[in-house]
């Protein structure tokens, strides 16, 4: 009755009450199917209806529904898809920690799922998104770089590799620019050893950086200031393509 009237979340709750009351019912697959499709409705943009009005975005509700579908039957054919869609729903709701938890659970519990590649890309994309906030901490940027590197290494023949490589390049450029600004900050306050540390970090971690030649020159100039003329010539080893 609720579903026919467009009260989809209330219908989900009614279905859940049946499952809680009769956990071994022969109707469980049919009920799970209905719950799953209610979740997909909300994920697709259906609004939560209350007091006769469809006013509220329901992405969080979708995340809750998909999580519950998984919990209701973790061995069913819905289980891995439910966690994947739960993650997607939580991303749309801005609930990033919940999204990452859903994705991580899928990777851990269903390592042979056909959604593994998409889930790994989703994690990398989300960490990249989190790192783009004005007040982001660089832990998220580092996580995104690691996620994309890991994906490319594990799935070299995947159709998503070109996209992953482009994203990785963009993230690495941002990390280099951050390290460069940090080095320049230390120079500005007269801490040449601190500046040298960050310049050399760029040369070590990102030897193919566009700033490589200028950084080598600047490090040598700093070493001359710090140690006189008795400095070694810096060799930068480029990464293999």
PDB file of C-alpha atoms in Angstrom:
ATOM      1  CA  UNK A   1       0.000   0.000   0.000  1.00  0.00           C
ATOM      2  CA  UNK A   2       2.774   2.458   0.947  1.00  0.00           C
ATOM      3  CA  UNK A   3       4.656   1.720  -2.270  1.00  0.00           C
ATOM      4  CA  UNK A   4       1.603   2.321  -4.486  1.00  0.00           C
ATOM      5  CA  UNK A   5       1.081   5.702  -2.807  1.00  0.00           C
ATOM      6  CA  UNK A   6       4.699   6.711  -3.371  1.00  0.00           C
ATOM      7  CA  UNK A   7       5.759   6.391   0.264  1.00  0.00           C
ATOM      8  CA  UNK A   8       8.798   4.328  -0.623  1.00  0.00           C
ATOM      9  CA  UNK A   9      10.782   4.636   2.585  1.00  0.00           C
ATOM     10  CA  UNK A  10       7.735   3.710   4.641  1.00  0.00           C
ATOM     11  CA  UNK A  11       7.298   0.713   2.330  1.00  0.00           C
ATOM     12  CA  UNK A  12      10.923  -0.276   2.970  1.00  0.00           C
ATOM     13  CA  UNK A  13      10.305  -0.105   6.712  1.00  0.00           C
ATOM     14  CA  UNK A  14       7.196  -2.255   6.381  1.00  0.00           C
ATOM     15  CA  UNK A  15       9.141  -4.854   4.395  1.00  0.00           C
ATOM     16  CA  UNK A  16      11.897  -4.760   7.014  1.00  0.00           C
ATOM     17  CA  UNK A  17       9.384  -5.395   9.779  1.00  0.00           C
ATOM     18  CA  UNK A  18       8.273  -8.555   7.956  1.00  0.00           C
ATOM     19  CA  UNK A  19      11.883  -9.744   7.675  1.00  0.00           C
ATOM     20  CA  UNK A  20      12.574  -8.999  11.336  1.00  0.00           C
ATOM     21  CA  UNK A  21       9.447 -10.867  12.379  1.00  0.00           C
ATOM     22  CA  UNK A  22       9.803 -13.789   9.965  1.00  0.00           C
ATOM     23  CA  UNK A  23      13.550 -14.083   9.174  1.00  0.00           C
ATOM     24  CA  UNK A  24      13.100 -17.503   7.542  1.00  0.00           C
ATOM     25  CA  UNK A  25      10.115 -16.592   5.396  1.00  0.00           C
ATOM     26  CA  UNK A  26       9.966 -18.074   1.916  1.00  0.00           C
ATOM     27  CA  UNK A  27       9.193 -14.571   0.687  1.00  0.00           C
ATOM     28  CA  UNK A  28      12.605 -13.197   1.687  1.00  0.00           C
ATOM     29  CA  UNK A  29      14.005 -12.980  -1.867  1.00  0.00           C
ATOM     30  CA  UNK A  30      10.932 -11.133  -3.082  1.00  0.00           C
ATOM     31  CA  UNK A  31      11.110  -8.709  -0.168  1.00  0.00           C
ATOM     32  CA  UNK A  32      14.846  -8.122  -0.651  1.00  0.00           C
ATOM     33  CA  UNK A  33      14.190  -7.429  -4.322  1.00  0.00           C
ATOM     34  CA  UNK A  34      11.587  -4.803  -3.435  1.00  0.00           C
ATOM     35  CA  UNK A  35      13.874  -3.194  -0.863  1.00  0.00           C
ATOM     36  CA  UNK A  36      16.761  -3.160  -3.320  1.00  0.00           C
ATOM     37  CA  UNK A  37      14.678  -1.419  -5.988  1.00  0.00           C
ATOM     38  CA  UNK A  38      13.422   1.143  -3.480  1.00  0.00           C
ATOM     39  CA  UNK A  39      17.066   1.920  -2.735  1.00  0.00           C
ATOM     40  CA  UNK A  40      17.759   2.354  -6.451  1.00  0.00           C
ATOM     41  CA  UNK A  41      14.808   4.744  -6.734  1.00  0.00           C
ATOM     42  CA  UNK A  42      16.267   6.987  -4.050  1.00  0.00           C
ATOM     43  CA  UNK A  43      19.760   6.700  -5.523  1.00  0.00           C
ATOM     44  CA  UNK A  44      18.360   7.823  -8.886  1.00  0.00           C
ATOM     45  CA  UNK A  45      16.912  10.993  -7.363  1.00  0.00           C
ATOM     46  CA  UNK A  46      13.515  10.009  -5.958  1.00  0.00           C
ATOM     47  CA  UNK A  47      12.754  12.304  -3.031  1.00  0.00           C
ATOM     48  CA  UNK A  48      11.667  11.204   0.403  1.00  0.00           C
ATOM     49  CA  UNK A  49       7.935  11.725   0.776  1.00  0.00           C
ATOM     50  CA  UNK A  50       6.537  12.905   4.067  1.00  0.00           C
ATOM     51  CA  UNK A  51       3.160  14.407   4.953  1.00  0.00           C
ATOM     52  CA  UNK A  52       2.089  13.933   1.355  1.00  0.00           C
ATOM     53  CA  UNK A  53       4.962  16.007  -0.046  1.00  0.00           C
ATOM     54  CA  UNK A  54       8.117  14.785  -1.777  1.00  0.00           C
ATOM     55  CA  UNK A  55      10.547  17.393  -0.493  1.00  0.00           C
ATOM     56  CA  UNK A  56      13.698  15.828   0.859  1.00  0.00           C
ATOM     57  CA  UNK A  57      16.645  14.362  -1.086  1.00  0.00           C
ATOM     58  CA  UNK A  58      16.944  10.730  -0.109  1.00  0.00           C
ATOM     59  CA  UNK A  59      20.539   9.733  -0.836  1.00  0.00           C
ATOM     60  CA  UNK A  60      21.167   9.071   2.852  1.00  0.00           C
ATOM     61  CA  UNK A  61      18.008   6.947   2.932  1.00  0.00           C
ATOM     62  CA  UNK A  62      19.309   5.028  -0.089  1.00  0.00           C
ATOM     63  CA  UNK A  63      22.566   4.346   1.749  1.00  0.00           C
ATOM     64  CA  UNK A  64      20.661   3.069   4.769  1.00  0.00           C
ATOM     65  CA  UNK A  65      18.441   0.847   2.617  1.00  0.00           C
ATOM     66  CA  UNK A  66      21.293  -0.724   0.653  1.00  0.00           C
ATOM     67  CA  UNK A  67      23.255  -1.309   3.860  1.00  0.00           C
ATOM     68  CA  UNK A  68      20.257  -3.033   5.377  1.00  0.00           C
ATOM     69  CA  UNK A  69      19.699  -5.179   2.275  1.00  0.00           C
ATOM     70  CA  UNK A  70      23.287  -6.378   2.607  1.00  0.00           C
ATOM     71  CA  UNK A  71      22.878  -7.046   6.319  1.00  0.00           C
ATOM     72  CA  UNK A  72      19.604  -8.902   5.721  1.00  0.00           C
ATOM     73  CA  UNK A  73      21.252 -11.413   3.400  1.00  0.00           C
ATOM     74  CA  UNK A  74      25.060 -11.118   3.132  1.00  0.00           C
ATOM     75  CA  UNK A  75      25.229 -14.302   1.056  1.00  0.00           C
ATOM     76  CA  UNK A  76      22.608 -13.236  -1.485  1.00  0.00           C
ATOM     77  CA  UNK A  77      23.204 -12.013  -5.024  1.00  0.00           C
ATOM     78  CA  UNK A  78      22.250  -8.524  -3.793  1.00  0.00           C
ATOM     79  CA  UNK A  79      24.992  -8.313  -1.167  1.00  0.00           C
ATOM     80  CA  UNK A  80      27.999  -6.933  -3.070  1.00  0.00           C
ATOM     81  CA  UNK A  81      25.825  -4.688  -5.245  1.00  0.00           C
ATOM     82  CA  UNK A  82      24.120  -3.327  -2.152  1.00  0.00           C
ATOM     83  CA  UNK A  83      27.429  -2.281  -0.595  1.00  0.00           C
ATOM     84  CA  UNK A  84      28.563  -0.690  -3.852  1.00  0.00           C
ATOM     85  CA  UNK A  85      25.324   1.274  -4.218  1.00  0.00           C
ATOM     86  CA  UNK A  86      25.399   2.177  -0.530  1.00  0.00           C
ATOM     87  CA  UNK A  87      28.834   3.711  -1.086  1.00  0.00           C
ATOM     88  CA  UNK A  88      27.584   5.627  -4.133  1.00  0.00           C
ATOM     89  CA  UNK A  89      24.554   6.871  -2.219  1.00  0.00           C
ATOM     90  CA  UNK A  90      26.641   8.068   0.718  1.00  0.00           C
ATOM     91  CA  UNK A  91      28.974   9.891  -1.687  1.00  0.00           C
ATOM     92  CA  UNK A  92      25.978  11.777  -3.104  1.00  0.00           C
ATOM     93  CA  UNK A  93      24.822  12.525   0.448  1.00  0.00           C
ATOM     94  CA  UNK A  94      28.252  13.953   1.299  1.00  0.00           C
ATOM     95  CA  UNK A  95      28.815  11.210   3.890  1.00  0.00           C
ATOM     96  CA  UNK A  96      32.323  10.287   2.801  1.00  0.00           C
ATOM     97  CA  UNK A  97      33.366   8.210   5.797  1.00  0.00           C
ATOM     98  CA  UNK A  98      30.260   6.039   5.441  1.00  0.00           C
ATOM     99  CA  UNK A  99      30.916   5.694   1.719  1.00  0.00           C
ATOM    100  CA  UNK A 100      34.497   4.567   2.264  1.00  0.00           C
ATOM    101  CA  UNK A 101      33.341   2.097   4.914  1.00  0.00           C
ATOM    102  CA  UNK A 102      30.822   0.546   2.498  1.00  0.00           C
ATOM    103  CA  UNK A 103      33.393   0.274  -0.298  1.00  0.00           C
ATOM    104  CA  UNK A 104      35.997  -1.194   2.062  1.00  0.00           C
ATOM    105  CA  UNK A 105      33.509  -3.778   3.297  1.00  0.00           C
ATOM    106  CA  UNK A 106      32.797  -4.858  -0.273  1.00  0.00           C
ATOM    107  CA  UNK A 107      36.515  -5.306  -1.002  1.00  0.00           C
ATOM    108  CA  UNK A 108      37.011  -7.286   2.198  1.00  0.00           C
ATOM    109  CA  UNK A 109      33.941  -9.519   2.107  1.00  0.00           C
ATOM    110  CA  UNK A 110      33.602 -10.095  -1.653  1.00  0.00           C
ATOM    111  CA  UNK A 111      37.132 -10.180  -3.143  1.00  0.00           C
ATOM    112  CA  UNK A 112      35.863 -12.081  -6.200  1.00  0.00           C
ATOM    113  CA  UNK A 113      33.009  -9.688  -6.936  1.00  0.00           C
ATOM    114  CA  UNK A 114      32.697  -8.293 -10.424  1.00  0.00           C
ATOM    115  CA  UNK A 115      32.505  -4.848  -8.811  1.00  0.00           C
ATOM    116  CA  UNK A 116      36.044  -4.860  -7.386  1.00  0.00           C
ATOM    117  CA  UNK A 117      37.559  -2.653 -10.103  1.00  0.00           C
ATOM    118  CA  UNK A 118      34.710  -0.140  -9.989  1.00  0.00           C
ATOM    119  CA  UNK A 119      34.931  -0.041  -6.214  1.00  0.00           C
ATOM    120  CA  UNK A 120      38.669   0.638  -6.220  1.00  0.00           C
ATOM    121  CA  UNK A 121      38.168   3.458  -8.724  1.00  0.00           C
ATOM    122  CA  UNK A 122      35.316   4.838  -6.602  1.00  0.00           C
ATOM    123  CA  UNK A 123      37.588   4.910  -3.526  1.00  0.00           C
ATOM    124  CA  UNK A 124      40.329   6.689  -5.456  1.00  0.00           C
ATOM    125  CA  UNK A 125      37.862   9.188  -6.935  1.00  0.00           C
ATOM    126  CA  UNK A 126      36.394   9.911  -3.506  1.00  0.00           C
ATOM    127  CA  UNK A 127      39.781  10.503  -1.898  1.00  0.00           C
ATOM    128  CA  UNK A 128      40.647  12.788  -4.812  1.00  0.00           C
ATOM    129  CA  UNK A 129      37.389  14.677  -4.256  1.00  0.00           C
ATOM    130  CA  UNK A 130      38.097  14.995  -0.532  1.00  0.00           C
ATOM    131  CA  UNK A 131      41.571  16.356  -1.221  1.00  0.00           C
ATOM    132  CA  UNK A 132      40.157  19.202  -3.323  1.00  0.00           C
ATOM    133  CA  UNK A 133      38.411  20.975  -0.465  1.00  0.00           C
ATOM    134  CA  UNK A 134      39.965  24.343   0.488  1.00  0.00           C
ATOM    135  CA  UNK A 135      40.682  23.039   3.993  1.00  0.00           C
ATOM    136  CA  UNK A 136      41.848  19.585   2.970  1.00  0.00           C
ATOM    137  CA  UNK A 137      44.655  17.788   4.722  1.00  0.00           C
ATOM    138  CA  UNK A 138      47.276  16.189   2.514  1.00  0.00           C
ATOM    139  CA  UNK A 139      46.543  12.756   3.920  1.00  0.00           C
ATOM    140  CA  UNK A 140      43.590  12.537   1.526  1.00  0.00           C
ATOM    141  CA  UNK A 141      45.765  13.598  -1.398  1.00  0.00           C
ATOM    142  CA  UNK A 142      48.322  10.946  -0.512  1.00  0.00           C
ATOM    143  CA  UNK A 143      45.571   8.343  -0.173  1.00  0.00           C
ATOM    144  CA  UNK A 144      44.183   9.196  -3.605  1.00  0.00           C
ATOM    145  CA  UNK A 145      47.635   8.927  -5.202  1.00  0.00           C
ATOM    146  CA  UNK A 146      48.167   5.568  -3.502  1.00  0.00           C
ATOM    147  CA  UNK A 147      44.705   4.347  -4.565  1.00  0.00           C
ATOM    148  CA  UNK A 148      45.295   5.132  -8.239  1.00  0.00           C
ATOM    149  CA  UNK A 149      48.827   3.708  -8.216  1.00  0.00           C
ATOM    150  CA  UNK A 150      47.533   0.504  -6.636  1.00  0.00           C
ATOM    151  CA  UNK A 151      44.690   0.232  -9.143  1.00  0.00           C
ATOM    152  CA  UNK A 152      46.957   0.700 -12.170  1.00  0.00           C
ATOM    153  CA  UNK A 153      49.392  -1.893 -10.822  1.00  0.00           C
ATOM    154  CA  UNK A 154      46.701  -4.485 -10.091  1.00  0.00           C
ATOM    155  CA  UNK A 155      44.594  -3.959 -13.225  1.00  0.00           C
ATOM    156  CA  UNK A 156      46.984  -3.008 -16.049  1.00  0.00           C
ATOM    157  CA  UNK A 157      44.557  -4.185 -18.745  1.00  0.00           C
ATOM    158  CA  UNK A 158      41.463  -2.494 -17.347  1.00  0.00           C
ATOM    159  CA  UNK A 159      39.463  -0.101 -19.502  1.00  0.00           C
ATOM    160  CA  UNK A 160      39.708   2.416 -16.649  1.00  0.00           C
ATOM    161  CA  UNK A 161      43.533   2.597 -16.675  1.00  0.00           C
ATOM    162  CA  UNK A 162      43.810   5.626 -19.054  1.00  0.00           C
ATOM    163  CA  UNK A 163      41.377   7.540 -16.851  1.00  0.00           C
ATOM    164  CA  UNK A 164      43.258   6.455 -13.738  1.00  0.00           C
ATOM    165  CA  UNK A 165      46.607   7.543 -15.196  1.00  0.00           C
ATOM    166  CA  UNK A 166      45.236  10.994 -16.063  1.00  0.00           C
ATOM    167  CA  UNK A 167      43.844  11.387 -12.557  1.00  0.00           C
ATOM    168  CA  UNK A 168      47.126  10.202 -11.032  1.00  0.00           C
ATOM    169  CA  UNK A 169      49.122  12.697 -13.093  1.00  0.00           C
ATOM    170  CA  UNK A 170      46.877  15.525 -11.942  1.00  0.00           C
ATOM    171  CA  UNK A 171      47.198  14.478  -8.304  1.00  0.00           C
ATOM    172  CA  UNK A 172      50.977  14.142  -8.523  1.00  0.00           C
ATOM    173  CA  UNK A 173      51.228  17.637 -10.023  1.00  0.00           C
ATOM    174  CA  UNK A 174      49.230  19.001  -7.119  1.00  0.00           C
ATOM    175  CA  UNK A 175      51.490  17.197  -4.636  1.00  0.00           C
ATOM    176  CA  UNK A 176      54.604  18.575  -6.351  1.00  0.00           C
ATOM    177  CA  UNK A 177      53.181  22.108  -6.229  1.00  0.00           C
ATOM    178  CA  UNK A 178      52.400  21.684  -2.533  1.00  0.00           C
ATOM    179  CA  UNK A 179      55.940  20.480  -1.785  1.00  0.00           C
ATOM    180  CA  UNK A 180      57.365  23.297  -3.898  1.00  0.00           C
ATOM    181  CA  UNK A 181      55.369  25.926  -1.996  1.00  0.00           C
ATOM    182  CA  UNK A 182      56.505  24.382   1.280  1.00  0.00           C
ATOM    183  CA  UNK A 183      60.155  24.509   0.224  1.00  0.00           C
ATOM    184  CA  UNK A 184      59.768  28.138  -0.855  1.00  0.00           C
ATOM    185  CA  UNK A 185      58.120  28.962   2.463  1.00  0.00           C
ATOM    186  CA  UNK A 186      61.126  27.602   4.366  1.00  0.00           C
ATOM    187  CA  UNK A 187      63.439  29.591   2.112  1.00  0.00           C
ATOM    188  CA  UNK A 188      61.410  32.697   2.828  1.00  0.00           C
ATOM    189  CA  UNK A 189      61.905  32.370   6.578  1.00  0.00           C
ATOM    190  CA  UNK A 190      65.599  31.577   6.189  1.00  0.00           C
ATOM    191  CA  UNK A 191      65.406  27.856   6.996  1.00  0.00           C
ATOM    192  CA  UNK A 192      67.554  26.592   4.130  1.00  0.00           C
ATOM    193  CA  UNK A 193      67.882  23.057   5.510  1.00  0.00           C
ATOM    194  CA  UNK A 194      64.095  22.767   5.640  1.00  0.00           C
ATOM    195  CA  UNK A 195      63.827  24.102   2.087  1.00  0.00           C
ATOM    196  CA  UNK A 196      66.486  21.648   0.893  1.00  0.00           C
ATOM    197  CA  UNK A 197      64.595  18.762   2.498  1.00  0.00           C
ATOM    198  CA  UNK A 198      61.397  19.520   0.557  1.00  0.00           C
ATOM    199  CA  UNK A 199      63.198  20.241  -2.725  1.00  0.00           C
ATOM    200  CA  UNK A 200      64.972  16.891  -2.467  1.00  0.00           C
ATOM    201  CA  UNK A 201      61.688  15.177  -1.589  1.00  0.00           C
ATOM    202  CA  UNK A 202      60.324  16.334  -4.959  1.00  0.00           C
ATOM    203  CA  UNK A 203      63.427  15.056  -6.765  1.00  0.00           C
ATOM    204  CA  UNK A 204      63.209  11.694  -4.999  1.00  0.00           C
ATOM    205  CA  UNK A 205      59.455  11.063  -5.228  1.00  0.00           C
ATOM    206  CA  UNK A 206      58.653  12.858  -8.502  1.00  0.00           C
ATOM    207  CA  UNK A 207      61.813  12.845 -10.638  1.00  0.00           C
ATOM    208  CA  UNK A 208      59.785  13.444 -13.812  1.00  0.00           C
ATOM    209  CA  UNK A 209      58.406  16.716 -12.500  1.00  0.00           C
ATOM    210  CA  UNK A 210      58.497  19.706 -14.847  1.00  0.00           C
ATOM    211  CA  UNK A 211      60.334  21.567 -12.093  1.00  0.00           C
ATOM    212  CA  UNK A 212      63.179  19.031 -11.891  1.00  0.00           C
ATOM    213  CA  UNK A 213      65.985  21.026 -13.543  1.00  0.00           C
ATOM    214  CA  UNK A 214      65.205  24.223 -11.639  1.00  0.00           C
ATOM    215  CA  UNK A 215      65.000  22.337  -8.343  1.00  0.00           C
ATOM    216  CA  UNK A 216      68.362  20.630  -8.923  1.00  0.00           C
ATOM    217  CA  UNK A 217      69.907  24.043  -9.556  1.00  0.00           C
ATOM    218  CA  UNK A 218      68.298  25.535  -6.447  1.00  0.00           C
ATOM    219  CA  UNK A 219      69.409  22.654  -4.210  1.00  0.00           C
ATOM    220  CA  UNK A 220      72.991  23.081  -5.413  1.00  0.00           C
ATOM    221  CA  UNK A 221      72.789  26.812  -4.686  1.00  0.00           C
ATOM    222  CA  UNK A 222      71.493  26.114  -1.178  1.00  0.00           C
ATOM    223  CA  UNK A 223      74.241  23.554  -0.555  1.00  0.00           C
ATOM    224  CA  UNK A 224      76.839  26.065  -1.661  1.00  0.00           C
ATOM    225  CA  UNK A 225      75.450  28.553   0.857  1.00  0.00           C
ATOM    226  CA  UNK A 226      75.339  25.921   3.608  1.00  0.00           C
ATOM    227  CA  UNK A 227      78.529  23.990   2.955  1.00  0.00           C
ATOM    228  CA  UNK A 228      80.660  26.092   0.620  1.00  0.00           C
ATOM    229  CA  UNK A 229      81.933  24.811  -2.720  1.00  0.00           C
ATOM    230  CA  UNK A 230      82.508  21.246  -1.473  1.00  0.00           C
ATOM    231  CA  UNK A 231      79.149  19.867  -2.687  1.00  0.00           C
ATOM    232  CA  UNK A 232      78.246  16.891  -4.828  1.00  0.00           C
ATOM    233  CA  UNK A 233      76.636  17.205  -8.250  1.00  0.00           C
ATOM    234  CA  UNK A 234      73.036  16.027  -8.005  1.00  0.00           C
ATOM    235  CA  UNK A 235      71.957  13.297 -10.400  1.00  0.00           C
ATOM    236  CA  UNK A 236      68.234  12.868 -10.988  1.00  0.00           C
ATOM    237  CA  UNK A 237      67.161   9.463 -12.191  1.00  0.00           C
ATOM    238  CA  UNK A 238      64.026   9.630 -14.309  1.00  0.00           C
ATOM    239  CA  UNK A 239      61.290   7.060 -13.786  1.00  0.00           C
ATOM    240  CA  UNK A 240      60.829   4.442 -16.451  1.00  0.00           C
ATOM    241  CA  UNK A 241      57.823   5.234 -18.671  1.00  0.00           C
TER     242      UNK A 241
END
